[in-house]
CSV table of C-alpha atoms and ligand atoms in Angstrom, one decimal:
chain,number,residue,atom,x,y,z
A,1,MET,CA,0.0,0.0,0.0
A,2,SER,CA,3.1,2.3,0.2
A,3,ASP,CA,2.4,3.5,-3.3
A,4,LEU,CA,-1.0,4.9,-2.6
A,5,THR,CA,-2.0,8.2,-1.2
A,6,ALA,CA,-4.6,8.5,1.5
A,7,SER,CA,-7.4,9.4,-0.9
A,8,ALA,CA,-7.0,6.1,-2.6
A,9,GLN,CA,-8.5,4.5,0.4
A,10,THR,CA,-11.8,6.3,-0.1
A,11,ILE,CA,-11.7,6.3,-3.9
A,12,ARG,CA,-12.1,2.7,-4.9
A,13,ARG,CA,-9.5,2.5,-7.6
A,14,HIS,CA,-9.5,-1.2,-7.9
A,15,ARG,CA,-13.2,-1.1,-9.0
A,16,THR,CA,-12.0,0.2,-12.3
A,17,ALA,CA,-10.3,-3.1,-13.1
A,18,MET,CA,-12.5,-5.1,-15.5
A,19,VAL,CA,-12.6,-8.7,-16.5
A,20,ARG,CA,-10.9,-9.1,-19.9
A,21,HIS,CA,-11.5,-11.9,-22.3
A,22,ASP,CA,-9.1,-10.5,-24.9
A,23,LEU,CA,-5.8,-8.7,-24.5
A,24,SER,CA,-6.2,-5.0,-23.6
A,25,GLN,CA,-5.6,-2.6,-26.5
A,26,PRO,CA,-2.1,-1.5,-25.5
A,27,VAL,CA,-0.9,-5.1,-24.9
A,28,ALA,CA,-2.5,-6.2,-28.2
A,29,LEU,CA,-0.7,-3.3,-29.9
A,30,LEU,CA,2.6,-4.5,-28.3
A,31,VAL,CA,1.9,-7.9,-29.8
A,32,ARG,CA,0.9,-6.6,-33.2
A,33,HIS,CA,4.0,-4.4,-33.5
A,34,GLY,CA,6.2,-7.4,-32.7
A,35,LEU,CA,7.4,-6.1,-29.4
A,36,ILE,CA,5.9,-8.9,-27.4
A,37,VAL,CA,7.2,-12.2,-28.8
A,38,PRO,CA,8.1,-15.5,-27.2
A,39,GLY,CA,11.3,-15.0,-25.2
A,40,VAL,CA,10.6,-11.4,-24.3
A,41,ARG,CA,9.7,-10.8,-20.6
A,42,VAL,CA,6.6,-8.7,-19.9
A,43,PHE,CA,5.8,-6.8,-16.7
A,44,ASP,CA,2.3,-5.4,-16.2
A,45,TYR,CA,2.5,-2.5,-13.7
A,46,GLY,CA,-1.0,-2.0,-12.2
A,47,CYS,CA,-2.2,-5.2,-13.7
A,48,GLY,CA,-5.7,-5.2,-12.2
A,49,GLN,CA,-7.3,-8.6,-12.2
A,50,GLY,CA,-4.4,-9.9,-14.2
A,51,ASP,CA,-6.2,-11.0,-17.4
A,52,ASP,CA,-3.5,-9.7,-19.7
A,53,LEU,CA,-1.0,-11.7,-17.8
A,54,ARG,CA,-3.1,-14.9,-17.9
A,55,ILE,CA,-3.7,-14.5,-21.6
A,56,LEU,CA,-0.1,-13.8,-22.4
A,57,SER,CA,1.1,-16.7,-20.2
A,58,ALA,CA,-1.4,-19.1,-21.9
A,59,GLY,CA,0.2,-18.0,-25.2
A,60,GLY,CA,3.7,-18.9,-23.9
A,61,ILE,CA,4.9,-15.5,-22.8
A,62,GLU,CA,6.8,-15.0,-19.6
A,63,ALA,CA,4.6,-12.4,-17.9
A,64,ALA,CA,4.4,-11.0,-14.4
A,65,GLY,CA,2.7,-8.1,-12.8
A,66,TRP,CA,2.0,-6.0,-9.7
A,67,ASP,CA,-1.2,-4.2,-8.6
A,68,PRO,CA,-1.6,-2.3,-5.3
A,69,HIS,CA,-5.0,-4.0,-4.7
A,70,PHE,CA,-5.0,-7.3,-6.5
A,71,LEU,CA,-1.3,-8.3,-6.3
A,72,PRO,CA,0.2,-6.1,-3.6
A,73,ASP,CA,2.8,-8.6,-2.5
A,74,ALA,CA,4.2,-9.5,-6.0
A,75,SER,CA,7.7,-8.3,-6.6
A,76,GLN,CA,8.3,-5.5,-9.1
A,77,THR,CA,10.9,-6.9,-11.4
A,78,PRO,CA,12.5,-5.3,-14.5
A,79,ALA,CA,11.4,-6.6,-17.9
A,80,ALA,CA,12.0,-5.8,-21.5
A,81,VAL,CA,8.4,-4.7,-22.0
A,82,VAL,CA,6.4,-2.9,-19.3
A,83,ASN,CA,2.8,-2.1,-19.6
A,84,LEU,CA,1.1,0.8,-17.7
A,85,GLY,CA,-2.4,0.3,-19.0
A,86,PHE,CA,-5.3,2.5,-17.9
A,87,VAL,CA,-3.7,3.1,-14.5
A,88,LEU,CA,-2.8,6.9,-14.7
A,89,ASN,CA,-6.5,7.7,-15.4
A,90,VAL,CA,-7.7,6.1,-12.2
A,91,ILE,CA,-5.3,8.1,-10.0
A,92,GLU,CA,-6.8,11.3,-8.8
A,93,ASP,CA,-3.5,12.8,-7.6
A,94,PRO,CA,-1.3,14.3,-10.4
A,95,ALA,CA,1.9,13.8,-8.3
A,96,GLU,CA,1.1,10.1,-7.8
A,97,ARG,CA,0.5,9.7,-11.6
A,98,ARG,CA,4.0,10.9,-12.2
A,99,LYS,CA,5.3,8.6,-9.5
A,100,ALA,CA,3.6,5.6,-11.1
A,101,LEU,CA,5.0,6.6,-14.5
A,102,THR,CA,8.6,6.9,-13.2
A,103,LYS,CA,8.3,3.6,-11.3
A,104,ALA,CA,7.1,1.7,-14.4
A,105,TRP,CA,9.8,3.4,-16.5
A,106,ALA,CA,12.4,2.3,-13.9
A,107,LEU,CA,11.4,-1.3,-14.5
A,108,THR,CA,11.6,-0.9,-18.3
A,109,GLU,CA,14.5,-2.4,-20.1
A,110,ARG,CA,13.3,-1.8,-23.7
A,111,VAL,CA,9.8,-0.4,-24.1
A,112,LEU,CA,7.1,1.0,-21.9
A,113,SER,CA,3.5,1.2,-23.1
A,114,VAL,CA,1.4,3.9,-21.4
A,115,ALA,CA,-2.4,3.9,-22.1
A,116,THR,CA,-5.1,6.1,-20.6
A,117,MET,CA,-8.8,6.7,-21.2
A,118,ILE,CA,-9.1,9.8,-23.4
A,119,VAL,CA,-11.6,12.6,-23.7
A,120,GLY,CA,-14.7,11.5,-25.6
A,121,GLN,CA,-14.3,7.7,-24.9
A,122,VAL,CA,-17.1,7.8,-22.3
A,123,PRO,CA,-19.9,10.3,-21.9
A,124,VAL,CA,-19.3,12.3,-18.8
A,125,GLY,CA,-22.7,13.9,-18.5
A,126,GLY,CA,-24.0,13.3,-15.0
A,127,LEU,CA,-20.6,12.5,-13.4
A,128,ARG,CA,-19.4,14.6,-10.5
A,129,PRO,CA,-16.3,16.7,-11.2
A,130,HIS,CA,-13.4,15.9,-8.9
A,131,GLY,CA,-9.9,17.4,-9.3
A,132,ASP,CA,-9.1,17.3,-13.0
A,133,GLY,CA,-11.4,14.3,-13.5
A,134,TYR,CA,-14.7,12.8,-12.3
A,135,LEU,CA,-16.1,10.7,-9.6
A,136,THR,CA,-18.3,7.9,-10.9
A,137,SER,CA,-21.3,6.3,-9.2
A,138,ARG,CA,-19.2,3.3,-8.4
A,139,GLY,CA,-16.9,5.4,-6.1
A,140,THR,CA,-14.1,5.4,-8.7
A,141,PHE,CA,-12.2,8.3,-10.2
A,142,GLN,CA,-11.6,8.8,-13.9
A,143,LYS,CA,-9.5,11.3,-15.6
A,144,TYR,CA,-10.1,11.6,-19.3
A,145,PHE,CA,-6.8,12.8,-20.9
A,146,GLN,CA,-6.4,14.8,-24.0
A,147,HIS,CA,-4.1,12.8,-26.3
A,148,ALA,CA,-1.6,15.7,-26.3
A,149,GLU,CA,-1.9,16.1,-22.5
A,150,LEU,CA,-0.8,12.5,-22.0
A,151,HIS,CA,2.1,13.1,-24.4
A,152,THR,CA,3.2,16.1,-22.4
A,153,LEU,CA,2.9,14.2,-19.1
A,154,ILE,CA,5.1,11.4,-20.3
A,155,THR,CA,7.7,13.5,-21.9
A,156,HIS,CA,8.0,15.8,-18.9
A,157,SER,CA,8.0,13.0,-16.3
A,158,LEU,CA,10.4,10.8,-18.1
A,159,GLY,CA,12.4,13.4,-20.0
A,160,THR,CA,12.4,11.3,-23.1
A,161,ASN,CA,10.8,11.0,-26.6
A,162,VAL,CA,7.5,9.1,-27.0
A,163,VAL,CA,5.8,7.5,-30.0
A,164,ALA,CA,2.0,7.8,-30.4
A,165,VAL,CA,0.6,4.4,-31.3
A,166,ALA,CA,-3.2,5.1,-31.0
A,167,PRO,CA,-5.3,7.7,-29.4
A,168,GLY,CA,-4.3,7.7,-25.7
A,169,ILE,CA,-1.6,5.1,-26.2
A,170,PHE,CA,2.1,5.8,-26.4
A,171,PHE,CA,5.3,3.7,-26.5
A,172,VAL,CA,8.5,4.9,-24.8
A,173,PHE,CA,11.7,3.3,-26.0
A,174,ARG,CA,14.9,3.1,-24.0
A,175,SER,CA,17.1,3.3,-27.0
A,176,PRO,CA,16.8,5.5,-30.1
A,177,GLU,CA,17.7,2.5,-32.2
A,178,ASP,CA,14.7,0.5,-31.0
A,179,GLU,CA,12.5,3.5,-31.6
A,180,GLN,CA,13.7,3.9,-35.1
A,181,GLU,CA,13.3,0.2,-35.9
A,182,PHE,CA,9.8,0.4,-34.5
A,183,LEU,CA,8.9,3.5,-36.6
A,184,LEU,CA,10.3,1.9,-39.8
A,185,ASN,CA,8.2,-1.3,-39.3
A,186,LYS,CA,5.2,0.7,-38.4
A,187,ARG,CA,5.4,2.8,-41.5
A,188,ALA,CA,5.9,-0.3,-43.6
A,189,GLY,CA,2.6,-1.5,-42.1
A,190,ARG,CA,4.0,-4.8,-40.7
A,191,ARG,CA,1.7,-6.3,-38.0
A,192,ALA,CA,1.8,-9.6,-36.2
A,193,SER,CA,-1.4,-11.4,-35.2
A,194,THR,CA,-2.8,-11.7,-31.7
A,195,ALA,CA,-4.5,-15.0,-32.6
A,196,ALA,CA,-2.1,-17.0,-30.4
A,197,TYR,CA,-3.3,-15.1,-27.3
A,198,ARG,CA,-6.8,-16.1,-26.2
A,199,ALA,CA,-8.2,-16.1,-22.7
A,200,PRO,CA,-8.3,-19.5,-21.0
A,201,ARG,CA,-12.0,-20.3,-20.5
A,202,GLU,CA,-13.0,-19.9,-16.8
A,203,PRO,CA,-16.3,-20.1,-15.1
A,204,ARG,CA,-15.6,-16.7,-13.5
A,205,SER,CA,-15.6,-15.0,-16.9
A,206,ARG,CA,-19.0,-16.4,-17.7
A,207,ARG,CA,-20.4,-15.1,-14.5
A,208,ALA,CA,-18.8,-11.6,-14.9
A,209,VAL,CA,-20.3,-10.9,-18.3
A,210,ARG,CA,-24.0,-10.6,-18.4
A,211,PRO,CA,-24.8,-12.3,-21.6
A,212,ASP,CA,-28.4,-11.1,-21.6
A,213,LEU,CA,-27.5,-7.4,-21.8
A,214,THR,CA,-26.9,-7.7,-25.6
A,215,GLU,CA,-30.5,-9.1,-25.8
A,216,ARG,CA,-32.0,-6.5,-23.5
A,217,ILE,CA,-30.7,-3.4,-25.3
A,218,PRO,CA,-30.1,-4.5,-29.0
A,219,LEU,CA,-31.3,-1.2,-30.4
A,220,ALA,CA,-29.0,0.9,-28.2
A,221,LEU,CA,-26.0,-1.3,-29.0
A,222,SER,CA,-26.5,-1.2,-32.7
A,223,GLU,CA,-27.2,2.6,-32.7
A,224,ILE,CA,-24.2,3.3,-30.5
A,225,ALA,CA,-21.9,1.1,-32.7
A,226,ALA,CA,-23.3,2.9,-35.9
A,227,PHE,CA,-22.6,6.3,-34.3
A,228,ILE,CA,-19.0,5.3,-33.4
A,229,ARG,CA,-18.4,3.9,-36.9
A,230,ARG,CA,-19.7,7.1,-38.4
A,231,ARG,CA,-18.0,9.7,-36.3
A,232,GLY,CA,-15.1,7.8,-34.8
A,233,ARG,CA,-16.1,8.9,-31.2
A,234,LEU,CA,-18.6,8.0,-28.5
A,235,PRO,CA,-22.0,9.6,-28.6
A,236,GLN,CA,-23.5,12.0,-26.0
A,237,ALA,CA,-27.0,11.3,-24.9
A,238,ASP,CA,-28.4,14.2,-26.9
A,239,GLU,CA,-26.9,12.7,-30.1
A,240,LEU,CA,-28.9,9.5,-29.9
A,241,HIS,CA,-32.4,8.9,-31.1
A,242,PRO,CA,-35.0,9.3,-28.3
A,243,HIS,CA,-36.1,5.6,-28.8
A,244,VAL,CA,-32.5,4.5,-27.9
A,245,LEU,CA,-32.7,6.5,-24.6
A,246,GLN,CA,-36.2,5.1,-24.0
A,247,GLU,CA,-34.9,1.5,-24.4
A,248,LEU,CA,-32.0,2.2,-22.0
A,249,GLY,CA,-34.5,3.8,-19.5
A,250,THR,CA,-36.9,0.9,-19.7
A,251,GLN,CA,-34.0,-1.6,-19.1
A,252,SER,CA,-32.4,0.6,-16.3
A,253,VAL,CA,-29.1,0.6,-18.1
A,254,SER,CA,-27.0,3.8,-18.1
A,255,LEU,CA,-25.6,5.2,-21.4
A,256,ALA,CA,-22.1,4.8,-20.0
A,257,ARG,CA,-22.7,1.1,-19.3
A,258,ALA,CA,-24.3,0.6,-22.8
A,259,VAL,CA,-21.3,2.3,-24.4
A,260,GLN,CA,-18.9,0.0,-22.4
A,261,VAL,CA,-20.8,-3.1,-23.4
A,262,CYS,CA,-20.8,-1.9,-27.0
A,263,LEU,CA,-17.0,-1.5,-26.9
A,264,ASP,CA,-16.5,-4.9,-25.2
A,265,ARG,CA,-18.9,-6.8,-27.4
A,266,THR,CA,-20.1,-5.1,-30.5
A,267,ILE,CA,-17.3,-3.0,-32.0
A,268,SER,CA,-13.6,-3.9,-31.9
A,269,PRO,CA,-10.9,-1.5,-30.8
A,270,LYS,CA,-9.5,-1.8,-34.3
A,271,GLU,CA,-12.8,-0.6,-35.8
A,272,VAL,CA,-12.9,2.3,-33.4
A,273,GLU,CA,-9.4,3.3,-34.3
A,274,ALA,CA,-10.1,3.1,-38.0
A,275,ALA,CA,-13.3,5.1,-37.7
A,276,ALA,CA,-11.5,7.8,-35.7
A,277,ALA,CA,-8.7,8.0,-38.3
A,278,PHE,CA,-11.3,8.2,-41.1
A,279,ARG,CA,-13.2,10.9,-39.3
A,280,ARG,CA,-10.1,12.9,-38.6
A,281,GLU,CA,-9.2,12.8,-42.3
A,282,ASP,CA,-12.8,13.8,-43.2
A,283,LEU,CA,-12.6,16.8,-41.0
A,284,LEU,CA,-9.2,17.8,-42.3
A,285,VAL,CA,-10.3,17.6,-45.9
A,286,HIS,CA,-13.5,19.4,-45.2
A,287,HIS,CA,-11.8,22.1,-43.3
A,288,ALA,CA,-8.9,22.5,-45.8
A,289,LEU,CA,-11.5,22.9,-48.6
A,290,GLY,CA,-13.3,25.5,-46.5
A,291,LEU,CA,-10.1,27.4,-46.1
A,292,LEU,CA,-9.2,27.2,-49.7
A,293,ASN,CA,-12.6,28.3,-50.9
A,294,ARG,CA,-13.0,30.9,-48.1
A,295,SER,CA,-16.4,29.3,-47.5
A,296,PRO,CA,-18.3,31.6,-45.2
A,297,SER,CA,-20.0,28.6,-43.5
A,298,ALA,CA,-16.6,27.0,-42.7
A,299,GLY,CA,-16.3,29.0,-39.5
A,300,ARG,CA,-19.6,27.8,-38.2
A,301,PRO,CA,-19.5,24.1,-37.7
A,302,SER,CA,-22.5,22.2,-36.3
A,303,PRO,CA,-22.6,21.3,-32.6
A,304,ALA,CA,-21.9,17.7,-33.5
A,305,MET,CA,-18.9,18.9,-35.6
A,306,VAL,CA,-17.7,21.0,-32.8
A,307,ARG,CA,-17.6,17.9,-30.6
A,308,ASP,CA,-15.9,15.9,-33.4
A,309,ILE,CA,-13.2,18.6,-33.7
A,310,ARG,CA,-12.7,18.7,-29.9
A,311,ILE,CA,-12.3,15.0,-29.7
A,312,HIS,CA,-10.2,14.5,-32.8
A,313,PHE,CA,-8.0,17.6,-32.7
A,314,GLY,CA,-8.4,19.2,-29.3
A,315,ASN,CA,-9.6,22.5,-30.6
A,316,GLN,CA,-10.5,24.4,-33.7
A,317,LYS,CA,-7.1,26.2,-33.9
A,318,GLU,CA,-5.3,22.9,-34.1
A,319,LEU,CA,-7.6,21.7,-36.9
A,320,THR,CA,-6.9,25.0,-38.8
A,321,VAL,CA,-3.1,24.5,-38.3
A,322,GLN,CA,-3.3,20.9,-39.6
A,323,ALA,CA,-5.7,21.8,-42.5
A,324,THR,CA,-3.3,24.6,-43.6
A,325,GLN,CA,-0.5,22.1,-43.6
A,326,TYR,CA,-2.6,19.8,-45.6
A,327,LEU,CA,-3.1,22.5,-48.3
A,328,HIS,CA,0.7,22.8,-48.5
A,329,GLU,CA,1.0,19.1,-49.0
A,330,LEU,CA,-1.3,19.4,-52.1
A,331,ALA,CA,1.5,21.4,-53.7
A,332,ASP,CA,4.0,18.7,-53.0
A,333,GLU,CA,4.1,16.5,-56.1
A,334,ASP,CA,6.0,13.6,-54.5
A,335,LEU,CA,3.5,13.4,-51.7
A,336,VAL,CA,0.5,13.4,-54.0
A,337,ARG,CA,2.2,10.8,-56.2
A,338,ALA,CA,2.9,8.6,-53.1
A,339,ALA,CA,-0.8,8.8,-52.2
A,340,MET,CA,-1.8,7.9,-55.8
A,341,HIS,CA,0.5,4.8,-55.7
A,342,LYS,CA,-1.0,3.8,-52.3
A,343,ALA,CA,-4.6,4.1,-53.7
A,344,ALA,CA,-3.6,2.0,-56.7
A,345,GLU,CA,-2.0,-0.6,-54.5
A,346,VAL,CA,-5.2,-1.1,-52.5
A,347,GLY,CA,-7.2,-1.4,-55.7
A,348,LEU,CA,-8.9,2.0,-55.6
A,349,GLY,CA,-7.9,2.8,-59.1
A,350,VAL,CA,-5.4,2.2,-61.9
A,351,LEU,CA,-2.2,4.0,-62.8
A,352,ASP,CA,-1.7,4.6,-66.5
A,353,HIS,CA,1.5,4.6,-68.5
A,354,ARG,CA,2.1,8.2,-67.5
A,355,ASP,CA,1.7,7.5,-63.8
A,356,ARG,CA,-1.8,9.2,-63.6
A,357,LEU,CA,-4.4,7.7,-61.4
A,358,ILE,CA,-7.8,6.8,-62.9
A,359,VAL,CA,-10.6,6.3,-60.4
A,360,ASP,CA,-14.4,5.6,-60.5
A,361,GLY,CA,-16.1,8.8,-59.2
A,362,GLU,CA,-18.2,6.7,-56.9
A,363,ARG,CA,-15.1,5.6,-55.0
A,364,ALA,CA,-13.5,9.1,-54.8
A,365,GLU,CA,-14.6,9.3,-51.1
A,366,ASP,CA,-12.4,6.3,-50.3
A,367,LEU,CA,-9.3,7.9,-51.6
A,368,PRO,CA,-6.5,9.1,-49.2
A,369,GLY,CA,-7.3,12.6,-47.8
A,370,VAL,CA,-4.7,14.4,-49.9
A,371,LEU,CA,-6.3,13.1,-53.1
A,372,ARG,CA,-9.8,13.8,-51.9
A,373,CYS,CA,-8.6,17.4,-51.3
A,374,TYR,CA,-7.0,17.5,-54.8
A,375,PHE,CA,-10.3,16.3,-56.3
A,376,GLY,CA,-12.2,18.7,-54.1
A,377,CYS,CA,-10.1,21.7,-55.4
A,378,ALA,CA,-10.9,20.6,-59.0
A,379,THR,CA,-14.7,20.3,-58.4
A,380,PHE,CA,-14.6,23.7,-56.6
A,381,LEU,CA,-13.6,25.2,-60.0
A,382,SER,CA,-15.6,22.9,-62.2
A,383,GLY,CA,-18.6,21.9,-60.1
A,384,ASP,CA,-19.6,18.3,-59.6
A,385,PRO,CA,-20.0,16.2,-62.7
A,386,ASP,CA,-23.5,14.9,-63.4
A,387,GLY,CA,-24.1,11.2,-63.1
A,388,ARG,CA,-21.5,8.4,-63.2
A,389,PHE,CA,-18.0,9.6,-64.1
A,390,LEU,CA,-14.3,8.6,-64.0
A,391,LEU,CA,-11.7,10.9,-62.8
A,392,ARG,CA,-8.0,11.1,-63.5
A,393,ILE,CA,-5.4,12.7,-61.3
A,394,ASP,CA,-2.2,14.0,-63.0
A,395,ALA,CA,0.2,15.0,-60.3
A,396,GLY,CA,2.9,16.2,-62.7
A,397,ARG,CA,0.7,18.6,-64.6
A,398,ARG,CA,-1.5,19.3,-61.6
A,399,ARG,CA,-4.6,18.4,-63.5
A,400,VAL,CA,-7.8,16.6,-62.8
A,401,THR,CA,-9.8,15.3,-65.7
A,402,MET,CA,-13.4,13.9,-65.5
A,403,TRP,CA,-15.3,11.9,-68.0
A,404,PRO,CA,-19.0,11.3,-67.7
A,405,MET,CA,-19.7,7.6,-68.2
A,406,PRO,CA,-23.4,7.2,-69.1
A,407,ASP,CA,-23.0,3.5,-70.2
A,408,ILE,CA,-20.9,2.2,-67.4
A,409,LYS,CA,-22.8,-1.1,-67.6
A,410,ALA,CA,-21.3,-1.9,-71.0
A,411,SER,CA,-18.2,-4.1,-71.1
A,412,PHE,CA,-16.3,-1.3,-72.7
A,413,PRO,CA,-18.0,1.9,-71.7
A,414,VAL,CA,-17.6,4.9,-74.0
A,415,THR,CA,-17.4,8.5,-73.0
A,416,GLU,CA,-17.8,11.4,-75.3
A,417,LEU,CA,-16.5,14.4,-73.5
A,418,SER,CA,-14.0,15.4,-70.8
A,419,VAL,CA,-13.9,18.1,-68.2
A,420,ARG,CA,-10.3,19.1,-67.6
A,421,VAL,CA,-9.3,21.2,-64.6
A,422,ASP,CA,-5.9,22.8,-64.6
A,423,LEU,CA,-5.2,23.5,-61.0
A,424,ARG,CA,-2.1,25.5,-61.8
A,425,ARG,CA,-3.8,27.9,-64.1
A,426,GLN,CA,-7.2,27.5,-62.4
A,427,GLU,CA,-8.8,26.8,-65.7
A,428,VAL,CA,-11.6,24.5,-66.7
A,429,SER,CA,-12.0,23.2,-70.3
A,430,VAL,CA,-14.8,21.0,-71.6
A,431,ARG,CA,-14.1,19.3,-74.9
A,432,GLU,CA,-15.2,16.5,-77.2
A,433,ASP,CA,-13.1,13.4,-76.2
A,434,VAL,CA,-14.5,10.1,-77.4
A,435,ARG,CA,-12.7,7.2,-75.8
A,436,ARG,CA,-13.4,3.7,-74.6
A,437,LEU,CA,-12.5,2.4,-71.2
A,438,LEU,CA,-10.5,-0.8,-71.5
A,439,ARG,CA,-9.9,-1.6,-67.8
A,440,LYS,CA,-13.3,-1.3,-66.3
A,441,SER,CA,-12.7,-4.2,-64.0
A,442,GLU,CA,-9.7,-2.6,-62.3
A,443,VAL,CA,-11.2,0.9,-62.1
A,444,LEU,CA,-14.4,-0.4,-60.5
A,445,GLY,CA,-12.5,-2.8,-58.3
A,446,LEU,CA,-13.9,-6.1,-59.7
A,447,SER,CA,-12.3,-9.4,-58.8
A,448,PRO,CA,-9.2,-10.4,-60.9
A,449,ARG,CA,-11.1,-13.6,-61.6
A,450,SER,CA,-14.2,-11.8,-62.9
A,451,ARG,CA,-15.6,-12.6,-66.3
A,452,GLN,CA,-15.1,-8.9,-67.2
A,453,ARG,CA,-11.4,-9.2,-66.6
A,454,ARG,CA,-11.1,-12.1,-69.0
A,455,VAL,CA,-13.1,-10.2,-71.6
A,456,GLU,CA,-10.8,-7.2,-71.3
A,457,VAL,CA,-7.6,-9.3,-71.6
A,458,ALA,CA,-9.0,-11.0,-74.7
A,459,TYR,CA,-9.9,-7.6,-76.2
A,460,ARG,CA,-6.4,-6.2,-75.7
A,461,VAL,CA,-4.8,-9.3,-77.2
A,462,GLU,CA,-7.2,-9.2,-80.2
A,463,HIS,CA,-6.7,-5.5,-80.9
A,464,VAL,CA,-2.9,-5.7,-80.2
A,465,LEU,CA,-3.2,-3.0,-77.5
A,466,PRO,CA,-0.4,-2.4,-74.9
A,467,ASN,CA,-1.0,-4.2,-71.6
A,468,ASN,CA,-1.1,-1.0,-69.5
A,469,ALA,CA,-3.5,0.9,-71.8
A,470,VAL,CA,-6.5,2.2,-69.8
A,471,PHE,CA,-8.4,4.0,-72.6
A,472,GLU,CA,-8.6,3.6,-76.3
A,473,LYS,CA,-9.3,6.8,-78.3
A,474,VAL,CA,-12.2,6.4,-80.7
A,475,ILE,CA,-12.5,8.5,-83.8
A,476,PRO,CA,-16.1,9.7,-83.9
A,477,ALA,CA,-18.0,8.7,-87.1
A,478,PRO,CA,-18.4,11.7,-89.5
A,479,LEU,CA,-21.9,13.2,-89.4
A,480,SER,CA,-23.9,11.9,-92.4
A,481,ARG,CA,-25.1,14.7,-94.7
B,1,LIG,C1,-8.5,0.3,-14.9
B,1,LIG,S1,-7.5,-0.8,-14.0
B,1,LIG,C2,-6.4,-1.4,-15.2
B,1,LIG,C3,-5.9,-2.7,-15.0
B,1,LIG,C4,-5.2,-3.4,-16.1
B,1,LIG,N1,-3.9,-2.7,-16.4
B,1,LIG,C5,-6.0,-3.5,-17.4
B,1,LIG,O1,-5.8,-2.8,-18.4
B,1,LIG,O2,-6.9,-4.3,-17.4
B,1,LIG,C6,-6.5,0.3,-13.0
B,1,LIG,C7,-5.6,-0.5,-12.0
B,1,LIG,O3,-4.7,0.4,-11.5
B,1,LIG,C8,-4.4,0.1,-10.2
B,1,LIG,N2,-3.7,1.2,-9.5
B,1,LIG,C9,-4.3,2.2,-8.8
B,1,LIG,N3,-3.3,3.0,-8.3
B,1,LIG,C10,-2.1,2.5,-8.8
B,1,LIG,C11,-0.8,3.0,-8.6
B,1,LIG,N4,-0.4,4.1,-7.9
B,1,LIG,N5,0.2,2.2,-9.2
B,1,LIG,C12,-0.1,1.1,-9.9
B,1,LIG,N6,-1.4,0.7,-10.1
B,1,LIG,C13,-2.4,1.4,-9.5
B,1,LIG,C14,-5.7,-0.3,-9.6
B,1,LIG,O4,-5.6,-1.1,-8.5
B,1,LIG,C15,-6.4,-1.0,-10.8
B,1,LIG,O5,-6.3,-2.4,-10.7
């Protein structure tokens, strides 16, 4: 108990420790990034009920831990990987948070993972403010950190560099070499699987999870999950449909509890992360275009957008800084080209022989943000094309060309005119441009084994066309007199 302040006796910190059936998010991230592998020793500082330890041990990892409530007599031993997962946010005393952080760091030989709850993860309406956090109805304390605030706390307390891995999760490396290696692998997108780490089935787990809750509040769970997928953050009560709140009321389940069940059972941390990343990019693109077009409404976001901005960027000023940076990136040809290659790699379009990206207009929303912005700048000048169309991004010449495709159902759809936007000169030209699309299957993202793909290959062979040709120019038939 020597590690605890007096108030910890009244605030029931241990009640924050939940039963886990899967690895906690920070530990799963350590596995996915290849930092926890067989042979590497793990220490979980503030391990709660010890489920991460049990799951890792069942997967063959040497793992130990300490917790002031659940494992107070365990020894605190140095390990290559140390996890300080969701501990700082349950401590109400800022000085004690720093102490826990430095103690965990002192045990760390290679990498320390620090995770906390962050602003927006749980609705706080109805909770009693206490210090810089809240007291919950269960007698626990919760501090919801801003991502940047946690970054500052770690760097100031440990005097070292940190790497952001997910919202509210940072890794701190002992050696710069380890950090560089990690960053390189991360950028290359290498990820290991957590499939080897599964909770051993125990009766206690079955009792702890109330399986009937998913049956009692199905509407609330599906609406909350849909909200999270849409906005990449948790809903506030006033953002949900009244019939959801009615269902929760009838079943005597609080919104906070429903959100927790949703996060445990309905939507995976990976999905939440992906939705947050997508929403961030949406906001950036949206705001960047607002700045570019000096749109008068850009300075008046909706209340829901204000919440999105606060959760995903901290404040409006930060969003503006990042959106301005984004606009500068548009002028960087290499960056735009890299985004085009990435889009082509994931099958979002095709690169032609001059390294231009051709995309189905219906899939433009899925493009990386910098390309969506590029396209948005073009349609700002030209207006949106009517009906189905293809677009081509030419980073070298800074041009976007759009072709209406009225007969997209045909095996080789033909277009008759193009709308070309020259971003450098800020010019739009519409001209007759009759051409046939030869690679519909790739542009629309059809399967490589599709019948369409075979038809296209046969056509190119029969007409002796180069393999990488995307279009074939068609000479329009002369008008009969
Ligand atoms: C939310 S639980 C997290 C448990 C576990 N790390 C997990 O992710 O499942 C917070 C834990 O921090 C522990 N704790 C409270 N104060 C602490 C301190 N000063 N140092 C280390 N752990 C502490 C509590 O006993 C509790 O078990």
